[in-house]
Amino acid sequence: MSEVKFVSPETLEQAVDEYSKSSKEGKTKILAGGTDLLVQIRSGASQPDTIIDIKNIKELKEISNYNGSYTIGAAVAGAVLDEEKDFGNNWPGVLEALRLIGSEQIQGRASLGGNLCNASPAGDSVPALIASGATVNVKGPEGERNMPIESFHAGPGKTNLKNGEIVVNFQFPKKQKHSGDAYIRMIPRTEMDIAVVGCAVNVTIENDKCVDARVALGAVAPTALLVEDASKALIGSNFEKDAVEKAALACEAACNPIDDKRGTVSYRKKVSKVLFKRALEKAIERAKRG
Amino acid sequence: MNEMDNKWIGKNTIRPDGADKVTGRAEYAADTIMPGMIWGKVLRSPHPHATIKSINTKKAEELDGVFSVATSADCIDFPVDTPVILGIQDIRWMARNVLAKEKVLFHGHPIAAVAARTEEIAEKACELIEVEYDVHPWAIDIDDAIKPDAPILHDFIKFDGRPSNIAGTLEHKKGNVEEGFKDADIIIEKEFETAAVHQGYLETHACLVSVSPDDKTTIWSSSQGQFMVRAMTSFITGIPQSSIRAIPAEIGGGFGGKTIVYLEPVATILSKKSGRPVKMVMTREEVMRASGPTSASKSRVKIGATNNGKITAAQGTFYLQAGAFPGAPIRGAAGCCLAPYDIPNAHTFGYDVVSNRSKVAAYRAPGAPIGAYAVECVLDEVAEALKMCPLEFRLKNAAKEGTKAVHGPTYPVMGYVETLEACLSHPHYKAPLKKLQGRGYASGFWFNAGGESSAQVNITEDGNVVVTTGHPDIGGSRASIANITAELLGIDINRVSVIIGDTATIGFSNLTGGSRVLFASALVVTESTNQVIDILKDRASKIWNIDKEAIEWENGEARPAGDNAGKFKPLSLVELAEKATPTGGPIGAGHQVNTVGAEGGFATHICDVEVDVELGIARIIRYTAAQDVGKAIHPAYVEGQLQGGVVQGIGWALNEEYIYNKEGKLDNPGFLDYRIPVCSDLPMIDTILVEVPNPKHPQGVRGVGEVPIVPPLSAIANAIYNAIGTRFYSLPMSPPKVLEKISD
Ligand SMILES: Cc1cc2nc3c(=O)[nH]c(=O)nc-3n(C[C@H](O)[C@H](O)[C@H](O)COP(=O)(O)OP(=O)(O)OC[C@H]3O[C@@H](n4cnc5c(N)ncnc54)[C@H](O)[C@@H]3O)c2cc1C
């Protein structure tokens, strides 16, 4: 890395303005916690000439709760969100996914926005965000728009953000009564690792019946997936064995993984079923509690 | 001296390097800087195997900010057909590993190096170096390297009269195995493989070298031997050893991997050519790609026993991958694997196989874990077939004092049986297990070593002590030497300071390896300290005007003894130091010798695992390591050695592996995908320090650092079998492999 311009705007407008000025693709980079970006710069994978630090922009660091519907700034660090007690009571699955990222040190910086925009198929918070039904608010030179998480990614390392667009915050739906979410990942170690498979489940239960369900998988395809067939299998069921098995098979079928140094295709498929069942169990337990 | 009276030996004294390390003051190799210093970077091969047709460095030299460029043309030329042996290394290979000569032999092989004002400029200049290659097919794995039409790495290496990648063999034989197998009621034969694993030291290789116009060279680097650094740099650059001063830095882990050089000769050439001090620091990726892991292996082991549990014959064949140049640790595999047992008929073979990977370097008991893995797993199967407890089975066949080992020697007093007995009577042995949990056992052996060592013990003017030794302290040798010196002199530990000298301030001392350092340096320090005590008595005799023989040294002071007892007030070390000048001058003594009498170390481990059969994850839930440590001079450090070795073994068994892609390049050159265990992966590792003192050593020291990595691979494999009834013959037992096998 040679000379790099570093800017630290205090308004979203300034940031968008600076970001959209960059003509060459990838030469201007947004910096949130930097726990992905700095690693990429050091390895030479990313060679920006301009870095825009977004941590001084108020909207991106804010956490608010309007009528039970949370808005979380894109640059809020995991450790900060963890201190927001009630968020974890509402979305334990999202919080546990974010909190799985890295270590104590990484948690002081790593953000939901960074995890999403880095667009790794294995990003831990993404399946949990998809399962929660959250959306993102995005601002660019042409104004603001809102996108569901499941349509945010275009492929490994690629998003559907347009030139100059910055993720502002995450908009969570109001948590339903008797609903619960959970995220589980498979890693060979117990921490400091990257998900070989990740699975998030969010269910709502009424009179022992599943009335709503969202299931998402990570690290099994070019992008994190919303598994709609799994939702279909669960909704209307009492989580009886057949329904769960059908949903698990839907997870397996949705997988479109690759063989790589982290796991084989057949391993990822088998594991997606197992993790689905374990995450479902955890989500049901949470749903019954609250 | 009565054990029980020991004041310092066997005590967990405060570590002399502790305060500096926890406060960040300790100086590692990358911490040294000099005025005018420039940065060196290495150009590395993009191919796993190619002939170098030409190297053009002109554009790099012309880049603004570049001071010098080095290639193998700047090194002394060592013809490929003439061995130049230094310890266990051959300088022919070392020179070509440091800067490739005729060929590049692995992806990441250094070709040239540049020194420039900044690291960035040096990197850019490396990209400007033009290399013409003639690219060849490559062989990464052992099977690819030994198949009939394998690409040959070195034309001059012949096996069975033909060019081959088998660079060497080794054999140990005892009795007659054919006859032995005839006497067996049960015979089990299995094949095994292990992946290449890296030592995983956190501190990457680094050095700073300054060559003055008269060639006087100073090297600051982190290594396991400053004298090794001096010698190898001298060989490769042609600068005489007397002109090189190698200063050892604190070391951030080595585990054998820092027993050879990578950067020092290169930085020396760059500094000599530029007239500037040159600093070089490897990245983690460079460490993974181009410094030495230990061998991948393939082996076959056959063991026969009678129905009443006596082993009648054992046979083992071990192929160890050496990387680009000959030198796989076949002696550790073929020599250590049967060492714990009294076996009448045995035959082991080792094959040293070159392939297009980075040259292997020593790694903690080099080769021994590979040999033990296969043997100890087969023993577990034999014990099972005989319906015997695996520990009782080992006890029945254990080598003892007087046993003739398969690798040659007849054992003196040794503590293998004691490690088995310690395990049998440990609560872990009988602790209940739950479903999907299992327990495994394994034993291990390492030769240990002696060799050259030098020490100097000086009394300061204020009556304290400075001890200088010549081996980098990688496992607590300073603390142990302080304990021994304080004990011998009868003074408080805080009055003893132990330092590691550089090559100009202390006599030749062989590198820190082979678990030799405390054995060797305790010998020379003991001798030096005894000489000092002798001098002190002599000084007291002058002051009192009595015979030296009528004086004894006790509790830090000279006391009149015999007829003179009580006649004079004892003279303390401080008082004698004060009177040093009038009684004859400075007080100090040194000793240098090739130490002999090192004896092997034995260990037995118990491991509990729990297997998540849906995900294929094996977790270690309890671990106990029993080892004959001779004498634990500083028990906390000894425990640390045992625990560290076990942890590295756990990584080797479960997740660590060099993964190559289709282009012959390492695919996981970093700690994210090369998975060493993290703290949360591990239970407390319990240790049982069995002390059967080495009779050939003044303090009974045996060497403890390497044995503990020998048993874990098989202890874990055996435990997994015990938990789920599936045997694994291939390491690592990583989740995808485990799940695939159990869902078959
Ligand atoms: C040691 C270590 C361990 C890790 N472990 C894990 C893990 O277990 N699981 C996991 O999923 N990840 C892990 N990561 C990756 C990383 O920590 C996470 O992806 C983290 O959430 C990234 O957040 P950040 O704020 O640091 O992002 P940054 O590095 O600041 O940004 C990441 C990318 O997103 C872009 N970006 C960031 N914010 C915005 C925005 N608001 N709008 C537009 N673009 C934006 C940046 O330009 C960059 O390309 C680990 C990283 C390290 C170093």
JSON list of C-alpha atoms in Angstrom, two decimals, chain B residues 640-727:
[
{"chain": "B", "resi": 640, "resn": "GLY", "atom": "CA", "xyz": [4.31, -26.41, 30.38]},
{"chain": "B", "resi": 641, "resn": "GLN", "atom": "CA", "xyz": [6.45, -28.49, 28.06]},
{"chain": "B", "resi": 642, "resn": "LEU", "atom": "CA", "xyz": [4.18, -31.51, 28.50]},
{"chain": "B", "resi": 643, "resn": "GLN", "atom": "CA", "xyz": [1.04, -29.46, 27.99]},
{"chain": "B", "resi": 644, "resn": "GLY", "atom": "CA", "xyz": [2.43, -27.65, 24.97]},
{"chain": "B", "resi": 645, "resn": "GLY", "atom": "CA", "xyz": [3.50, -30.88, 23.32]},
{"chain": "B", "resi": 646, "resn": "VAL", "atom": "CA", "xyz": [0.09, -32.43, 23.90]},
{"chain": "B", "resi": 647, "resn": "VAL", "atom": "CA", "xyz": [-1.68, -29.40, 22.46]},
{"chain": "B", "resi": 648, "resn": "GLN", "atom": "CA", "xyz": [0.43, -29.53, 19.32]},
{"chain": "B", "resi": 649, "resn": "GLY", "atom": "CA", "xyz": [-0.34, -33.23, 19.07]},
{"chain": "B", "resi": 650, "resn": "ILE", "atom": "CA", "xyz": [-4.05, -32.51, 19.39]},
{"chain": "B", "resi": 651, "resn": "GLY", "atom": "CA", "xyz": [-3.82, -30.03, 16.52]},
{"chain": "B", "resi": 652, "resn": "TRP", "atom": "CA", "xyz": [-1.93, -32.57, 14.41]},
{"chain": "B", "resi": 653, "resn": "ALA", "atom": "CA", "xyz": [-4.47, -35.27, 15.14]},
{"chain": "B", "resi": 654, "resn": "LEU", "atom": "CA", "xyz": [-7.64, -33.30, 14.61]},
{"chain": "B", "resi": 655, "resn": "ASN", "atom": "CA", "xyz": [-7.35, -30.37, 12.23]},
{"chain": "B", "resi": 656, "resn": "GLU", "atom": "CA", "xyz": [-3.91, -29.26, 11.13]},
{"chain": "B", "resi": 657, "resn": "GLU", "atom": "CA", "xyz": [-2.85, -30.09, 7.59]},
{"chain": "B", "resi": 658, "resn": "TYR", "atom": "CA", "xyz": [-1.11, -28.58, 4.60]},
{"chain": "B", "resi": 659, "resn": "ILE", "atom": "CA", "xyz": [-3.72, -28.50, 1.84]},
{"chain": "B", "resi": 660, "resn": "TYR", "atom": "CA", "xyz": [-2.43, -28.20, -1.74]},
{"chain": "B", "resi": 661, "resn": "ASN", "atom": "CA", "xyz": [-4.56, -27.12, -4.67]},
{"chain": "B", "resi": 662, "resn": "LYS", "atom": "CA", "xyz": [-4.49, -28.39, -8.22]},
{"chain": "B", "resi": 663, "resn": "GLU", "atom": "CA", "xyz": [-1.75, -25.92, -9.19]},
{"chain": "B", "resi": 664, "resn": "GLY", "atom": "CA", "xyz": [0.58, -27.40, -6.61]},
{"chain": "B", "resi": 665, "resn": "LYS", "atom": "CA", "xyz": [0.22, -24.42, -4.29]},
{"chain": "B", "resi": 666, "resn": "LEU", "atom": "CA", "xyz": [-0.53, -24.41, -0.61]},
{"chain": "B", "resi": 667, "resn": "ASP", "atom": "CA", "xyz": [-4.17, -23.44, -0.21]},
{"chain": "B", "resi": 668, "resn": "ASN", "atom": "CA", "xyz": [-4.23, -22.59, 3.49]},
{"chain": "B", "resi": 669, "resn": "PRO", "atom": "CA", "xyz": [-1.18, -20.44, 4.27]},
{"chain": "B", "resi": 670, "resn": "GLY", "atom": "CA", "xyz": [-2.60, -18.75, 7.37]},
{"chain": "B", "resi": 671, "resn": "PHE", "atom": "CA", "xyz": [-4.02, -19.45, 10.79]},
{"chain": "B", "resi": 672, "resn": "LEU", "atom": "CA", "xyz": [-7.64, -19.17, 9.65]},
{"chain": "B", "resi": 673, "resn": "ASP", "atom": "CA", "xyz": [-7.56, -22.27, 7.50]},
{"chain": "B", "resi": 674, "resn": "TYR", "atom": "CA", "xyz": [-4.52, -23.91, 9.00]},
{"chain": "B", "resi": 675, "resn": "ARG", "atom": "CA", "xyz": [-6.18, -24.72, 12.27]},
{"chain": "B", "resi": 676, "resn": "ILE", "atom": "CA", "xyz": [-4.01, -24.95, 15.33]},
{"chain": "B", "resi": 677, "resn": "PRO", "atom": "CA", "xyz": [-6.10, -25.48, 18.46]},
{"chain": "B", "resi": 678, "resn": "VAL", "atom": "CA", "xyz": [-7.35, -22.44, 20.34]},
{"chain": "B", "resi": 679, "resn": "CYS", "atom": "CA", "xyz": [-7.72, -22.37, 24.12]},
{"chain": "B", "resi": 680, "resn": "SER", "atom": "CA", "xyz": [-11.43, -23.12, 24.05]},
{"chain": "B", "resi": 681, "resn": "ASP", "atom": "CA", "xyz": [-10.72, -26.35, 22.12]},
{"chain": "B", "resi": 682, "resn": "LEU", "atom": "CA", "xyz": [-8.75, -27.75, 25.03]},
{"chain": "B", "resi": 683, "resn": "PRO", "atom": "CA", "xyz": [-9.38, -29.20, 28.44]},
{"chain": "B", "resi": 684, "resn": "MET", "atom": "CA", "xyz": [-6.88, -28.74, 31.26]},
{"chain": "B", "resi": 685, "resn": "ILE", "atom": "CA", "xyz": [-4.00, -31.05, 30.38]},
{"chain": "B", "resi": 686, "resn": "ASP", "atom": "CA", "xyz": [-3.09, -32.91, 33.55]},
{"chain": "B", "resi": 687, "resn": "THR", "atom": "CA", "xyz": [0.50, -33.94, 33.98]},
{"chain": "B", "resi": 688, "resn": "ILE", "atom": "CA", "xyz": [2.17, -36.63, 36.03]},
{"chain": "B", "resi": 689, "resn": "LEU", "atom": "CA", "xyz": [5.86, -35.94, 36.42]},
{"chain": "B", "resi": 690, "resn": "VAL", "atom": "CA", "xyz": [7.54, -39.29, 36.97]},
{"chain": "B", "resi": 691, "resn": "GLU", "atom": "CA", "xyz": [11.09, -38.73, 38.20]},
{"chain": "B", "resi": 692, "resn": "VAL", "atom": "CA", "xyz": [13.58, -41.46, 37.48]},
{"chain": "B", "resi": 693, "resn": "PRO", "atom": "CA", "xyz": [16.81, -39.44, 37.51]},
{"chain": "B", "resi": 694, "resn": "ASN", "atom": "CA", "xyz": [19.31, -39.90, 34.74]},
{"chain": "B", "resi": 695, "resn": "PRO", "atom": "CA", "xyz": [22.28, -41.41, 36.60]},
{"chain": "B", "resi": 696, "resn": "LYS", "atom": "CA", "xyz": [24.71, -39.82, 34.18]},
{"chain": "B", "resi": 697, "resn": "HIS", "atom": "CA", "xyz": [23.71, -36.29, 35.05]},
{"chain": "B", "resi": 698, "resn": "PRO", "atom": "CA", "xyz": [24.53, -34.32, 38.21]},
{"chain": "B", "resi": 699, "resn": "GLN", "atom": "CA", "xyz": [20.90, -33.26, 38.67]},
{"chain": "B", "resi": 700, "resn": "GLY", "atom": "CA", "xyz": [19.34, -36.29, 36.96]},
{"chain": "B", "resi": 701, "resn": "VAL", "atom": "CA", "xyz": [18.11, -34.31, 33.95]},
{"chain": "B", "resi": 702, "resn": "ARG", "atom": "CA", "xyz": [16.77, -36.23, 30.95]},
{"chain": "B", "resi": 703, "resn": "GLY", "atom": "CA", "xyz": [15.25, -33.68, 28.61]},
{"chain": "B", "resi": 704, "resn": "VAL", "atom": "CA", "xyz": [11.50, -33.25, 28.50]},
{"chain": "B", "resi": 705, "resn": "GLY", "atom": "CA", "xyz": [10.43, -31.06, 25.59]},
{"chain": "B", "resi": 706, "resn": "GLU", "atom": "CA", "xyz": [9.84, -33.52, 22.79]},
{"chain": "B", "resi": 707, "resn": "VAL", "atom": "CA", "xyz": [8.39, -36.74, 24.19]},
{"chain": "B", "resi": 708, "resn": "PRO", "atom": "CA", "xyz": [5.01, -35.13, 24.95]},
{"chain": "B", "resi": 709, "resn": "ILE", "atom": "CA", "xyz": [4.14, -34.64, 21.27]},
{"chain": "B", "resi": 710, "resn": "VAL", "atom": "CA", "xyz": [4.76, -38.32, 20.50]},
{"chain": "B", "resi": 711, "resn": "PRO", "atom": "CA", "xyz": [1.74, -40.14, 22.00]},
{"chain": "B", "resi": 712, "resn": "PRO", "atom": "CA", "xyz": [-1.20, -37.77, 21.33]},
{"chain": "B", "resi": 713, "resn": "LEU", "atom": "CA", "xyz": [-1.88, -38.68, 17.68]},
{"chain": "B", "resi": 714, "resn": "SER", "atom": "CA", "xyz": [-2.54, -42.31, 18.53]},
{"chain": "B", "resi": 715, "resn": "ALA", "atom": "CA", "xyz": [-4.02, -41.67, 21.98]},
{"chain": "B", "resi": 716, "resn": "ILE", "atom": "CA", "xyz": [-6.69, -39.56, 20.28]},
{"chain": "B", "resi": 717, "resn": "ALA", "atom": "CA", "xyz": [-7.28, -42.01, 17.41]},
{"chain": "B", "resi": 718, "resn": "ASN", "atom": "CA", "xyz": [-7.64, -44.83, 19.94]},
{"chain": "B", "resi": 719, "resn": "ALA", "atom": "CA", "xyz": [-10.01, -42.73, 22.05]},
{"chain": "B", "resi": 720, "resn": "ILE", "atom": "CA", "xyz": [-12.23, -41.99, 19.05]},
{"chain": "B", "resi": 721, "resn": "TYR", "atom": "CA", "xyz": [-12.41, -45.69, 18.30]},
{"chain": "B", "resi": 722, "resn": "ASN", "atom": "CA", "xyz": [-13.34, -46.36, 21.89]},
{"chain": "B", "resi": 723, "resn": "ALA", "atom": "CA", "xyz": [-16.10, -43.75, 21.66]},
{"chain": "B", "resi": 724, "resn": "ILE", "atom": "CA", "xyz": [-17.74, -44.71, 18.38]},
{"chain": "B", "resi": 725, "resn": "GLY", "atom": "CA", "xyz": [-16.25, -48.00, 17.23]},
{"chain": "B", "resi": 726, "resn": "THR", "atom": "CA", "xyz": [-14.65, -46.61, 14.08]},
{"chain": "B", "resi": 727, "resn": "ARG", "atom": "CA", "xyz": [-10.91, -46.68, 13.50]}
]
